[in-house]
Coordinates of C-alpha atoms in Angstrom, one line a residue:
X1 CA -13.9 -34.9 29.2
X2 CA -15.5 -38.0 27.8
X3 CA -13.6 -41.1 26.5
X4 CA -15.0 -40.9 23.7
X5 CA -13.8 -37.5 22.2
X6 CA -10.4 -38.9 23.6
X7 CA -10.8 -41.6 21.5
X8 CA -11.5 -39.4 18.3
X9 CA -8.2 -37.2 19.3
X10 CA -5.9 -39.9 19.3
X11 CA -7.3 -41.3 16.3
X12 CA -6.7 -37.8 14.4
X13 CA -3.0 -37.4 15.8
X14 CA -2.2 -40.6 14.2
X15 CA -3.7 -40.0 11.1
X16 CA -1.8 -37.1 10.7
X17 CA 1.6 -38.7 11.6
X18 CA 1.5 -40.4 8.5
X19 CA 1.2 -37.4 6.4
X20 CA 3.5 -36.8 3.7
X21 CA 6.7 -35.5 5.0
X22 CA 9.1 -37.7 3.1
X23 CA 13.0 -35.5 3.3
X24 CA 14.8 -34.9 0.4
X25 CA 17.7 -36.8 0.0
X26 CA 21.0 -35.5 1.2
X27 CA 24.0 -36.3 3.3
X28 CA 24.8 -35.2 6.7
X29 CA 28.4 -35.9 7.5
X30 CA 27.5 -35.1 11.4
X31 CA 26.0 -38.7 11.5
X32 CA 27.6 -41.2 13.6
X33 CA 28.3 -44.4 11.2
X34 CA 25.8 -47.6 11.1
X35 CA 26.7 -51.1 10.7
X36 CA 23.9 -53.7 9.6
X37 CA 24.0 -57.0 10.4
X38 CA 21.1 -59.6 8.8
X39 CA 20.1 -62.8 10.4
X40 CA 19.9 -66.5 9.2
X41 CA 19.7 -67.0 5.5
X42 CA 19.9 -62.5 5.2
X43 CA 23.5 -62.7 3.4
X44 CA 24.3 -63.3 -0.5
X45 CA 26.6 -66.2 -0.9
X46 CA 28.9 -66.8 -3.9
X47 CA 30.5 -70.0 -5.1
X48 CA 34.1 -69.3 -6.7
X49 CA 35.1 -72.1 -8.4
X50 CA 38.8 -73.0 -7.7
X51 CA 39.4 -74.5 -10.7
X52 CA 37.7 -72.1 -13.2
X53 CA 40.0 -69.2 -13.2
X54 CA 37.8 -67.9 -10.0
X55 CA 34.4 -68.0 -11.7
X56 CA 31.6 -66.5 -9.2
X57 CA 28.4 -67.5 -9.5
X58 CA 25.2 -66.7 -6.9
X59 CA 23.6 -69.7 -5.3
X60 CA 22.3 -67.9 -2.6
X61 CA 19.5 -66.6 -3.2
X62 CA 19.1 -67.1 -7.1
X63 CA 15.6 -68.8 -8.9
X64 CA 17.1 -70.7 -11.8
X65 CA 18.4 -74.3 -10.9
X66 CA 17.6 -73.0 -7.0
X67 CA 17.4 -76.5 -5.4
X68 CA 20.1 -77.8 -7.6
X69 CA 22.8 -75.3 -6.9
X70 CA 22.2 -75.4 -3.0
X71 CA 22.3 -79.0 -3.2
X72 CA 25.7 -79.7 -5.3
X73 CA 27.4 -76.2 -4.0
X74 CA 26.0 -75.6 -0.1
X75 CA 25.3 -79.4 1.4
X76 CA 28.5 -79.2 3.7
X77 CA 29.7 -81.4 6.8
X78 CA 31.0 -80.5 9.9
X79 CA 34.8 -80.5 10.9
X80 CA 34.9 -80.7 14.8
X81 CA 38.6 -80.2 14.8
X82 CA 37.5 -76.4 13.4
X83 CA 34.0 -75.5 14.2
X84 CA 33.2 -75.2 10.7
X85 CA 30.7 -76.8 8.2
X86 CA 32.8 -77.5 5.3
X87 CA 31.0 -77.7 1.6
X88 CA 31.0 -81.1 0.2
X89 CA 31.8 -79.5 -3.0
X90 CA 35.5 -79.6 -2.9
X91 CA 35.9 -77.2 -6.0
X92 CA 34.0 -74.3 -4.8
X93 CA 34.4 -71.7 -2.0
X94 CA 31.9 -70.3 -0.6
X95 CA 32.3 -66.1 0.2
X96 CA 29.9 -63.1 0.6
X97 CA 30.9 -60.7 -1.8
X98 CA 31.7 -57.2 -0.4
X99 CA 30.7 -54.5 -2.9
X100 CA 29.1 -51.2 -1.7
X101 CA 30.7 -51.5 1.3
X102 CA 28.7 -54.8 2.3
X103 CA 25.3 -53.5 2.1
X104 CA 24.9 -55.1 -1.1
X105 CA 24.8 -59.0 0.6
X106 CA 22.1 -58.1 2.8
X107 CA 19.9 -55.5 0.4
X108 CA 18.0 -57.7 -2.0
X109 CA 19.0 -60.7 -1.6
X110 CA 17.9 -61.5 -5.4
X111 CA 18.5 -58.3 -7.6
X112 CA 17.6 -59.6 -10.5
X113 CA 14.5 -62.0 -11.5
X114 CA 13.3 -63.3 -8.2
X115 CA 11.8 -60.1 -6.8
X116 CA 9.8 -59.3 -9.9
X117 CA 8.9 -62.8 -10.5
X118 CA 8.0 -64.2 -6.8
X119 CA 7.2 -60.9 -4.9
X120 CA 9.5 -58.7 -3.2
X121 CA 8.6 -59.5 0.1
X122 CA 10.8 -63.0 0.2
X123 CA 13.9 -61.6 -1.0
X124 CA 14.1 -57.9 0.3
X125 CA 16.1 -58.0 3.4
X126 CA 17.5 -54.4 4.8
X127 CA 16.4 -53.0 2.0
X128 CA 13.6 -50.6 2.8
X129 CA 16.0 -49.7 6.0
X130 CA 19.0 -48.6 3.8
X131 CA 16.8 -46.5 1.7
X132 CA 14.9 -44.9 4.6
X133 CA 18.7 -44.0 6.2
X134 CA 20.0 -42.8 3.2
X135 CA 17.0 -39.8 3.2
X136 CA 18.4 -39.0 6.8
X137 CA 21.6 -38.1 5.4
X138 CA 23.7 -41.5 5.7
X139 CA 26.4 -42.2 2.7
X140 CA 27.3 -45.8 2.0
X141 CA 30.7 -46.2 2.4
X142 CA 31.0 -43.2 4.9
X143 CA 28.1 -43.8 7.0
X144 CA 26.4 -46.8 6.2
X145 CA 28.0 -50.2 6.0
X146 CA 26.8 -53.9 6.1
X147 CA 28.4 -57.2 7.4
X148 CA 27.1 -60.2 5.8
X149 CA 27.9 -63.8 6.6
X150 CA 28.3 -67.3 5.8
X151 CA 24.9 -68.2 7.9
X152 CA 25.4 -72.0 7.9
X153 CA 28.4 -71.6 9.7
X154 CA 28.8 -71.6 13.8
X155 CA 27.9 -67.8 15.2
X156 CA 30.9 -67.6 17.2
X157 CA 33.1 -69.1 14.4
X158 CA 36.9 -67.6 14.9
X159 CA 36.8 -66.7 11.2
X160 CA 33.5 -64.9 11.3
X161 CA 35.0 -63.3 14.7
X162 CA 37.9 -61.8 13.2
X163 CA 36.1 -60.6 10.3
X164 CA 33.5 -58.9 12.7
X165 CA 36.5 -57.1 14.4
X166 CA 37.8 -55.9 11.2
X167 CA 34.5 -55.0 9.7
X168 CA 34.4 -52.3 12.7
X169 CA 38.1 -51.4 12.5
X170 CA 37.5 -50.7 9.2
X171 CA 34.1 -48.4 9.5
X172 CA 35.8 -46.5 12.6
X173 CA 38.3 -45.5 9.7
X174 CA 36.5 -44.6 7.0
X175 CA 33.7 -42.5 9.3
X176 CA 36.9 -40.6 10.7
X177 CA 37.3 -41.8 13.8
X178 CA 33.5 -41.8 14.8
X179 CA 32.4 -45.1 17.0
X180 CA 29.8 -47.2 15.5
X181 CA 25.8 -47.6 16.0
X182 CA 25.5 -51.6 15.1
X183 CA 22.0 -52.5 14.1
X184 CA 21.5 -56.7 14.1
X185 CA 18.1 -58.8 13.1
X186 CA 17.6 -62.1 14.0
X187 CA 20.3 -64.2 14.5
X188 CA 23.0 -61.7 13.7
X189 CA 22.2 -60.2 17.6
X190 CA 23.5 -63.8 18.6
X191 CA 26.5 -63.1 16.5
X192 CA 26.9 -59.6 18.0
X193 CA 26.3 -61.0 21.5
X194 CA 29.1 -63.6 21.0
X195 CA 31.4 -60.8 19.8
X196 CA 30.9 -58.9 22.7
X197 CA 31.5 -61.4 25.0
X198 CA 34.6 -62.9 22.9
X199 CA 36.3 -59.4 22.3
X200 CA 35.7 -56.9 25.1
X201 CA 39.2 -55.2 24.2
X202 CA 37.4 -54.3 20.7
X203 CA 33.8 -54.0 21.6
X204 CA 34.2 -50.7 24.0
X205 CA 36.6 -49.1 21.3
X206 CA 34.9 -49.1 18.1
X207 CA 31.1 -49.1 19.6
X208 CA 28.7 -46.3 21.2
X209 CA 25.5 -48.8 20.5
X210 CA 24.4 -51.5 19.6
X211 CA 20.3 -52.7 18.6
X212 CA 18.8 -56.0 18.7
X213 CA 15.9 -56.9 16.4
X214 CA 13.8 -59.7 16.7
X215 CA 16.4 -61.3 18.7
X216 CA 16.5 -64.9 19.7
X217 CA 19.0 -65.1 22.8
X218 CA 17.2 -68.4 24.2
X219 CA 15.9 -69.4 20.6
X220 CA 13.0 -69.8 18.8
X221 CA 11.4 -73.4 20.2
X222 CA 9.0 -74.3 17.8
X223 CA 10.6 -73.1 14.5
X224 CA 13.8 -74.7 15.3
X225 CA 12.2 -77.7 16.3
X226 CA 10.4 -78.4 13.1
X227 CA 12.9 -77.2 11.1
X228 CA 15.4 -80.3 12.3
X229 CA 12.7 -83.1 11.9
X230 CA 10.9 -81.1 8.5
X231 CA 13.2 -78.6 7.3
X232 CA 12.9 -75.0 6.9
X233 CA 10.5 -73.5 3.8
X234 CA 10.6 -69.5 3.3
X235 CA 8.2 -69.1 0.6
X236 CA 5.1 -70.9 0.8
X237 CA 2.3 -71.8 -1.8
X238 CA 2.5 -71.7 -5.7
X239 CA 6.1 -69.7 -5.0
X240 CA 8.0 -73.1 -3.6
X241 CA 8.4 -74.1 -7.4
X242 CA 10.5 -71.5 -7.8
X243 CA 12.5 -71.9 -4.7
X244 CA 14.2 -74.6 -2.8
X245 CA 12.4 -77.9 -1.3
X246 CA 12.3 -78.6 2.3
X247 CA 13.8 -81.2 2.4
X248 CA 17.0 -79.8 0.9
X249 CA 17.2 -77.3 3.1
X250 CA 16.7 -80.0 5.8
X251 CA 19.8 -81.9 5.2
X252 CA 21.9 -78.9 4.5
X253 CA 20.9 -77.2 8.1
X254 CA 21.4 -80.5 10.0
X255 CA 24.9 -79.9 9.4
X256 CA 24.7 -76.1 10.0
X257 CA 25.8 -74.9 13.5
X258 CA 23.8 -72.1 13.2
X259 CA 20.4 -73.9 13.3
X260 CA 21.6 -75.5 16.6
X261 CA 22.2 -72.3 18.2
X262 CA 19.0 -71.3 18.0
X263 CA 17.9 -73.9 19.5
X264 CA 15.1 -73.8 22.8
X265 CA 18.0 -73.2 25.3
X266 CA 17.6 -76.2 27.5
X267 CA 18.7 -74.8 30.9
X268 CA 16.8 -71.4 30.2
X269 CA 14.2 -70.7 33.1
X270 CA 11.1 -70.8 31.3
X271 CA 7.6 -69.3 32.3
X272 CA 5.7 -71.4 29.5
X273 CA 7.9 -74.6 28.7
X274 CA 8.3 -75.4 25.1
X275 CA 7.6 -78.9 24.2
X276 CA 7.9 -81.2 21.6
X277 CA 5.2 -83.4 21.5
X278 CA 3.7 -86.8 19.8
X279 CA 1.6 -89.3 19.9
X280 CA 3.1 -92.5 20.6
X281 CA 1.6 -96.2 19.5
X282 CA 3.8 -98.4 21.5
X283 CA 3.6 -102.2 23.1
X284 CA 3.1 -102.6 26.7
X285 CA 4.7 -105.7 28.6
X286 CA 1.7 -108.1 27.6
X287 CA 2.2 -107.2 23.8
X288 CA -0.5 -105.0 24.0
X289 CA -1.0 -101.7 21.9
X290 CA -1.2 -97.9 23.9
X291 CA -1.8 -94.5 22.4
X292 CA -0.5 -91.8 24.5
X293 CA 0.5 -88.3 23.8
X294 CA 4.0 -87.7 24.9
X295 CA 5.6 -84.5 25.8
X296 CA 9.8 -83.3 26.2
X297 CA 11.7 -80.5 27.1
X298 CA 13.9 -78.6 25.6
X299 CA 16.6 -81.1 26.9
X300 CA 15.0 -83.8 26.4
X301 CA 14.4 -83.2 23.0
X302 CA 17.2 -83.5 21.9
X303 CA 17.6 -87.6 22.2
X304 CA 14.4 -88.1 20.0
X305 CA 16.1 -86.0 17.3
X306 CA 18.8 -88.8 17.9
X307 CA 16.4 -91.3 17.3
X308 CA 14.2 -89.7 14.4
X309 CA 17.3 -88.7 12.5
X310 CA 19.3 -92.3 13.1
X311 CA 18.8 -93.7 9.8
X312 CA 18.7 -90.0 7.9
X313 CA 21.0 -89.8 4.8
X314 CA 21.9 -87.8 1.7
X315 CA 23.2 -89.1 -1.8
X316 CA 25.9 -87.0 -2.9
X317 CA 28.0 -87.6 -6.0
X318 CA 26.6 -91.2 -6.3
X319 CA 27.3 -92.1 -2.9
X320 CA 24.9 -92.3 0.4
X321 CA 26.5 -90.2 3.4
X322 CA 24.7 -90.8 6.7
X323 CA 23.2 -87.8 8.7
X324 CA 22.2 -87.7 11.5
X325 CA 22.0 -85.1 14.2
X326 CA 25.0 -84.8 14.8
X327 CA 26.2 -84.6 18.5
X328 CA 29.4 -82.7 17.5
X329 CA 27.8 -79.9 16.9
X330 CA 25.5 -80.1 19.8
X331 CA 28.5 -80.2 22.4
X332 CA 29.8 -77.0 20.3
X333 CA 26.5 -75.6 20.4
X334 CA 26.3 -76.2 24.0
X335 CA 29.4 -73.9 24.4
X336 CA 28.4 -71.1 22.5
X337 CA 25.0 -70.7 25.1
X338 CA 27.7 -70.4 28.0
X339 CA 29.7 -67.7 25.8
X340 CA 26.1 -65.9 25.4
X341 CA 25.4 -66.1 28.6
X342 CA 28.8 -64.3 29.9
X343 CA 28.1 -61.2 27.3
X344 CA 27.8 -57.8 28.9
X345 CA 26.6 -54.4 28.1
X346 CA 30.3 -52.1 28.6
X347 CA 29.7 -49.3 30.4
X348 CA 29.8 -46.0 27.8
X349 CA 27.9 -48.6 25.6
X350 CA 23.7 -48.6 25.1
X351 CA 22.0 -51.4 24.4
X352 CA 18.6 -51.5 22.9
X353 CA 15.8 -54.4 22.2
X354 CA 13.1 -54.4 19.6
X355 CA 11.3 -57.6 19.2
X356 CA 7.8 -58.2 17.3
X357 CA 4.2 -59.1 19.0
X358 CA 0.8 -59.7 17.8
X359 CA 1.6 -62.7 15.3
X360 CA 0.7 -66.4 16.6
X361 CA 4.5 -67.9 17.1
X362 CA 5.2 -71.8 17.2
X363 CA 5.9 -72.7 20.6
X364 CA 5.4 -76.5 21.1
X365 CA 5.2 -78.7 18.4
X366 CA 2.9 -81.9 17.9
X367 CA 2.7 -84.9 15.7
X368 CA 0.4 -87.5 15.0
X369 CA -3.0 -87.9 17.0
X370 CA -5.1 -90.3 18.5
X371 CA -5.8 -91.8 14.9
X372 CA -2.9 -91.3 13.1
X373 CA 0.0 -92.2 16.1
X374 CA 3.7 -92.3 15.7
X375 CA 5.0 -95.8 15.9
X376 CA 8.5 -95.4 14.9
X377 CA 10.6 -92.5 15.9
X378 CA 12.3 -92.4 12.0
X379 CA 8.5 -91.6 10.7
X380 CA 8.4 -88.1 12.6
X381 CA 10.3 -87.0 9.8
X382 CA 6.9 -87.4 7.4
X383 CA 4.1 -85.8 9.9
X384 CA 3.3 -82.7 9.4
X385 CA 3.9 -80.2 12.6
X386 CA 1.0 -78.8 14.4
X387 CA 1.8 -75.8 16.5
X388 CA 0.8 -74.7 19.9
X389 CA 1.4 -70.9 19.7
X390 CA 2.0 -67.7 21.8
X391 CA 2.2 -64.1 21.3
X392 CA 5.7 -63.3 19.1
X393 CA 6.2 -62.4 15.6
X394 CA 5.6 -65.7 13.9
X395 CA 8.9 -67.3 14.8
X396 CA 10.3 -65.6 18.0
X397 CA 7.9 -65.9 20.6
X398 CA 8.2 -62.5 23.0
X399 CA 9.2 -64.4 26.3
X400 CA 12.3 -65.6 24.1
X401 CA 13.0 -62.2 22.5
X402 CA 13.0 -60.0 25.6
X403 CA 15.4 -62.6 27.7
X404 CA 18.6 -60.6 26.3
X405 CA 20.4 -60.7 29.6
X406 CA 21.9 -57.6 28.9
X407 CA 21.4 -54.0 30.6
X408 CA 19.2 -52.8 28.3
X409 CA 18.6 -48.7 27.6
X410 CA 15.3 -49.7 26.6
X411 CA 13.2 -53.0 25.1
X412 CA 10.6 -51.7 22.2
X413 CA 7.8 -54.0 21.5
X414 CA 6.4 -53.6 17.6
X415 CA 3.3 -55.9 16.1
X416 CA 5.1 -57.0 13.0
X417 CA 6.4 -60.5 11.4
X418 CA 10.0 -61.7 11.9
X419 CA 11.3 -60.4 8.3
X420 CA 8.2 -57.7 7.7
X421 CA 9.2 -55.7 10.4
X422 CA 12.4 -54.1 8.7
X423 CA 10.1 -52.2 6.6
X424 CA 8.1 -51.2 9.1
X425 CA 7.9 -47.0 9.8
X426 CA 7.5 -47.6 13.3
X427 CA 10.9 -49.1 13.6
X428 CA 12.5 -46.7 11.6
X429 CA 11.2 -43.7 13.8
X430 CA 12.1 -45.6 16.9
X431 CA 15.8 -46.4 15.3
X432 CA 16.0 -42.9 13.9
X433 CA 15.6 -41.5 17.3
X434 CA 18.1 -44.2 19.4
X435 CA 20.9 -43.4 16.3
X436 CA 20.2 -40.0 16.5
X437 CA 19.6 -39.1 12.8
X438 CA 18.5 -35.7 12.2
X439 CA 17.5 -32.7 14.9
X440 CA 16.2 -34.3 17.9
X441 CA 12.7 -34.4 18.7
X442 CA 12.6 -34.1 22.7
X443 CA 8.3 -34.9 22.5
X444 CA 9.0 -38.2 21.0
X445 CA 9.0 -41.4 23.4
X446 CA 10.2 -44.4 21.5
X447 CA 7.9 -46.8 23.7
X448 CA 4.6 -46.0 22.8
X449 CA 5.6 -43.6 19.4
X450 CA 2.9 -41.3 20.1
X451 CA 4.1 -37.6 19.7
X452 CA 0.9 -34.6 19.8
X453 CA 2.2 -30.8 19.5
X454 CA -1.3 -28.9 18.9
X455 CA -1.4 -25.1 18.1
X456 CA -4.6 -24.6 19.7
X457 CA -6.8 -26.2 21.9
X458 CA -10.3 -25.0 23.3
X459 CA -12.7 -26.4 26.0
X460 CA -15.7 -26.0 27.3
X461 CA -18.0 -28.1 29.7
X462 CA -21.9 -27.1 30.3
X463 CA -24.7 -29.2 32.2
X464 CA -27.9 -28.4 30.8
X465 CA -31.5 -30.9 31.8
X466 CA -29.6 -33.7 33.2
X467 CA -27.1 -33.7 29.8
X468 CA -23.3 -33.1 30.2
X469 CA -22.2 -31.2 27.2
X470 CA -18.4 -31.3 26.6
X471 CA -17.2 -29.1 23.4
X472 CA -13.4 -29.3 22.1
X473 CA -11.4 -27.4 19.3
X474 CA -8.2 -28.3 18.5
X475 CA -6.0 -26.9 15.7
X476 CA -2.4 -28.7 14.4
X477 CA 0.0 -27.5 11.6
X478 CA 1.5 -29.4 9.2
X479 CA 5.1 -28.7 7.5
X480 CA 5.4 -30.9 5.0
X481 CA 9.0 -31.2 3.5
X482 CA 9.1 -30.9 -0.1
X483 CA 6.1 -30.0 -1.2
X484 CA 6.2 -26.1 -1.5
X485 CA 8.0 -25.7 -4.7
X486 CA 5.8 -28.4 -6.4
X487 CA 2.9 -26.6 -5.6
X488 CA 3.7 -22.9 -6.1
X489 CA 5.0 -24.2 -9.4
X490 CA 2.0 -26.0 -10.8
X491 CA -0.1 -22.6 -10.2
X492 CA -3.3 -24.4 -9.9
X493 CA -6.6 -22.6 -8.4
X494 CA -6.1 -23.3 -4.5
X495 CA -8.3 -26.6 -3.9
X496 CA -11.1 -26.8 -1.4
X497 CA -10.6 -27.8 2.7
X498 CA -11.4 -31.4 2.6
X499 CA -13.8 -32.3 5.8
X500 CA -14.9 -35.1 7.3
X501 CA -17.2 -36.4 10.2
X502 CA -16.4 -38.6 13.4
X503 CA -19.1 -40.2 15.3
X504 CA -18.7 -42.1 18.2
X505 CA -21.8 -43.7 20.8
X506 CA -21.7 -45.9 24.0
X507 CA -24.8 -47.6 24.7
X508 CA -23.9 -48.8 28.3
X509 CA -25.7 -51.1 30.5
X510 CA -27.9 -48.4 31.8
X511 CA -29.0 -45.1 30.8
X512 CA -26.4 -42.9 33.2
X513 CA -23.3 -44.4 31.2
X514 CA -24.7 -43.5 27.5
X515 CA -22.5 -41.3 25.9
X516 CA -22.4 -40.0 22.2
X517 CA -19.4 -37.9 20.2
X518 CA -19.4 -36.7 16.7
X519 CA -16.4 -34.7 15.5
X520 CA -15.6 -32.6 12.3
X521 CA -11.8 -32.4 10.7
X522 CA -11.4 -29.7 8.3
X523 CA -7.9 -30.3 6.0
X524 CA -7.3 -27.0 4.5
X525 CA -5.0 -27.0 1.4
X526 CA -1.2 -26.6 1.7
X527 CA -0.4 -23.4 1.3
X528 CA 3.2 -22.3 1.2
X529 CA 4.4 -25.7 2.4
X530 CA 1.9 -25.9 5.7
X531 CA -1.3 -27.0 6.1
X532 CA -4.1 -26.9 8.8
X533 CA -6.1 -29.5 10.8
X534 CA -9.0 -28.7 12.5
X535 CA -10.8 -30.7 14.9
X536 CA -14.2 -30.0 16.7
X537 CA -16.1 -32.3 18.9
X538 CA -19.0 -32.5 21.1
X539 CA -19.5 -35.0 23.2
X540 CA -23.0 -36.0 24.8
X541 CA -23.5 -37.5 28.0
X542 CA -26.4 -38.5 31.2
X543 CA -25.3 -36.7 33.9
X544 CA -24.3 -39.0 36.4

């Protein structure tokens, strides 16, 4: 048959996957329990003030007095005795609160003026995934839980650790006894990793999956990199003024042993090397002035943020603090790749991947140029970053995000952005099927989502003065959940089959390889909660 009708088929079949067919909420009780865990910045934090009878207040994420807040309650400083970045407001603590079973830290991260000021996108975390579960049956509390985190702090932290262990303790329980389906993004796989690796007595009892998203096991290279000689924006354009500066964020996350964990992994085998690049301006032995773009590896990178963070400092409570990038962290840092590197897969456990494609993803980073050079290694701090990029979702390139190390069931690749892909359906049919939510579909492959179950199918092939005639009919039925009632109920006149016409044509570079299809789908109207598809085609061809 000609490649062309092909063409037209597949085209119809994925129209019609993305039909109506929306369930009705309910709860299944069957379903094995889920544990979501968010990735850097993807938790609410709450300061409770020590001294004011425990008053909680949100400064992560919140819109008024943003920068402020995150600069007088979340600027912290590293304790090396501990592992942990301490706040440098000694009156606050910092927590995640824990109502509806954790899922409300890592739903909207706003809920209540940012979204409707600013745009949902930049504050909607696992939200469109938590509604989307709870129409396959899950129950907060029963089936659905969340674990959010203090993200400045160290992914291996002891505290965080223990928590993690009791988090799946306590969802075990309350599912009655059922092991646990945990579902990371981002940075919270590197938190999962470290678990597993840290607690293999707990992992094997309390787990029966676990599924990385947009994972960063050797780190995301370009992003990081920018963000410790920039700083880190997540809304961009006319939005910022209602957010947090970049440079604030900058000196809070130099101090954060999060940011350094995600980090280019400096003795990771690399296919494309991630560099940090500049041009230079510097003095030769006869006093003489050279321009010359320089280039540094992941390693080696990590002595010119020495140098362009040297003098860096932050005025807190009318007095200057140096800092600098701070080596403390790096050596702890260093040990927390070795603990990801020892993590395995137990044996009755199944690992999965999904990472993002088809977005340009910072890679290497340049400053300066030829006109503009970099003379002093303090200034990189006020260039702007130009990216060379590769295939990813905006900040995790692919080669990073596949490099799990882990026995996987099965990797899933997605085009989507870092954040945008938790509300994309794709994942949640691909999820839906690994968790196994709802009756099995056995024509369903996860790796290229492409399921076809016609009712009819017709062919017919004819040569006739040199033309190859090729003739297809091919019928589908729709059930579509929900919609039955609503229409027996309205009592309206049934409504005309809506139909529509497919052409197709391939010039070629010579006459034998011309080709020409034209199709025609009927939609008949619903009628008792189905509806029929019809496709037919005829495709044109020289015969060769």
């Amino acid at each position: 048959m000609a490649v062309l009708l092909e063409d037209i088929v597949k085209s119809v079949e994925l129209w019609l996957k993305f039909l109506k067919k929306e369930p009705q909420s309910f709860v299944d009780p069957t379903l094995d329990p889920v544990l979501l865990v968010p990735g850097v910045a993807g938790s609410i934090l709450h300061a409770v003030d020590k001294d004011d009878a425990g008053k909680v207040e949100r400064v992560w994420v919140r819109i008024l007095a943003a920068d402020h807040e995150l600069c007088a309650k979340l600027w912290s400083r590293y304790d090396p005795s501990t592992g942990e970045t301490v706040s440098l407001n000694q009156k606050v603590n910092i927590v995640v609160p824990e109502d509806r079973y954790g899922l409300y830290a890592i739903d909207v991260l706003d809920p209540d003026l940012v979204h409707l000021i600013i745009g949902r996108e930049c504050v909607y975390y696992f939200h469109d995934m938590i509604t989307e579960m709870l129409k396959w049956g899950f129950q907060e509390g029963k089936t659905l839980f969340g674990f959010g985190y203090d993200f400045r702090q160290s992914n291996r932290l002891p505290d965080t650790m223990d928590r993690f262990a009791k988090k799946l303790e306590s969802v075990y329980n309350a599912s009655g006894g059922k092991k646990i389906n945990v579902i990371s993004h981002s940075m919270g796989g590197i938190l999962v990793k470290c678990f597993m690796s840290l607690h293999s007595d707990v992992r094997e009892s309390f787990l029966i999956s676990f599924c990385l998203i947009e994972f960063s096991p050797t780190g995301a290279p370009g992003y990081v990199m920018s963000t410790f000689l920039n700083g880190m924006s997540f809304v961009e354009g006319w939005q910022q003024n209602f957010f947090i500066s970049k440079w604030s964020m900058h000196q809070m996350l130099i101090e954060c042993p999060s940011i350094y964990e995600l980090m280019a992994h400096p003795t990771f085998d690399w296919e494309h090397i991630p560099f940090l690049e500049f041009w230079r301006n510097k003095q030769d032995s006869n006093g003489k002035s050279q321009i010359m773009l320089e280039k540094y590896t992941p390693r080696e990178t990590i002595g010119i943020y020495k140098g362009a963070l040297s003098s860096n400092k932050v005025s807190y409570g009318g007095t200057d603090l140096p800092l600098p990038f701070n080596e403390d962290i790096m050596e702890w840092a260093g040990e927390t790749f070795q603990i990801l590197s020892r993590a395995k897969v137990p044996s009755k456990v199944k690992f999965y991947n999904i990472y993002g494609t088809s977005l340009a993803t910072p890679h290497s980073v340049c400053y300066g140029d030829e006109k503009t050079p970099v003379s002093d290694l303090g200034d990189l701090r006020y260039y702007q970053p130009k990216y060379v990029c590769v295939d990813g979702d905006g900040t995790v390139p692919v080669e990073s995000a596949k490099a799990d190390g882990l026995n996987a069931e099965a990797r899933v690749a997605i085009p989507g952005e870092h954040r945008g892909i938790l509300c994309e359906h794709h994942l949640f049919r691909v999820v839906r099927h690994w968790i196994k939510a709802g009756a099995p579909d056995p024509f369903y492959n996860p790796i290229n989502d492409y399921v076809i179950l016609p009712t009819a199918f017709e062919m017919d092939m004819r040569k006739e003065k040199g033309l190859q005639f090729t003739s297809l009919k091919e019928e589908w039925e729709i059930v579509a959940s929900g919609c039955e009632h609503e229409e027996d109920a309205a009592g309206d006149e049934p409504k005309e089959p809506l139909v529509s016409s497919i052409t197709v044509s391939r010039p070629g570079d010579d006459q034998s390889s011309a080709a020409e299809a034209c199709a025609t789908l009927v939609v008949h109207p619903q009628s008792e909660g189905k509806q029929l598809v019809e496709l037919n085609a005829l495709s044109v061809s020289v015969d060769a």
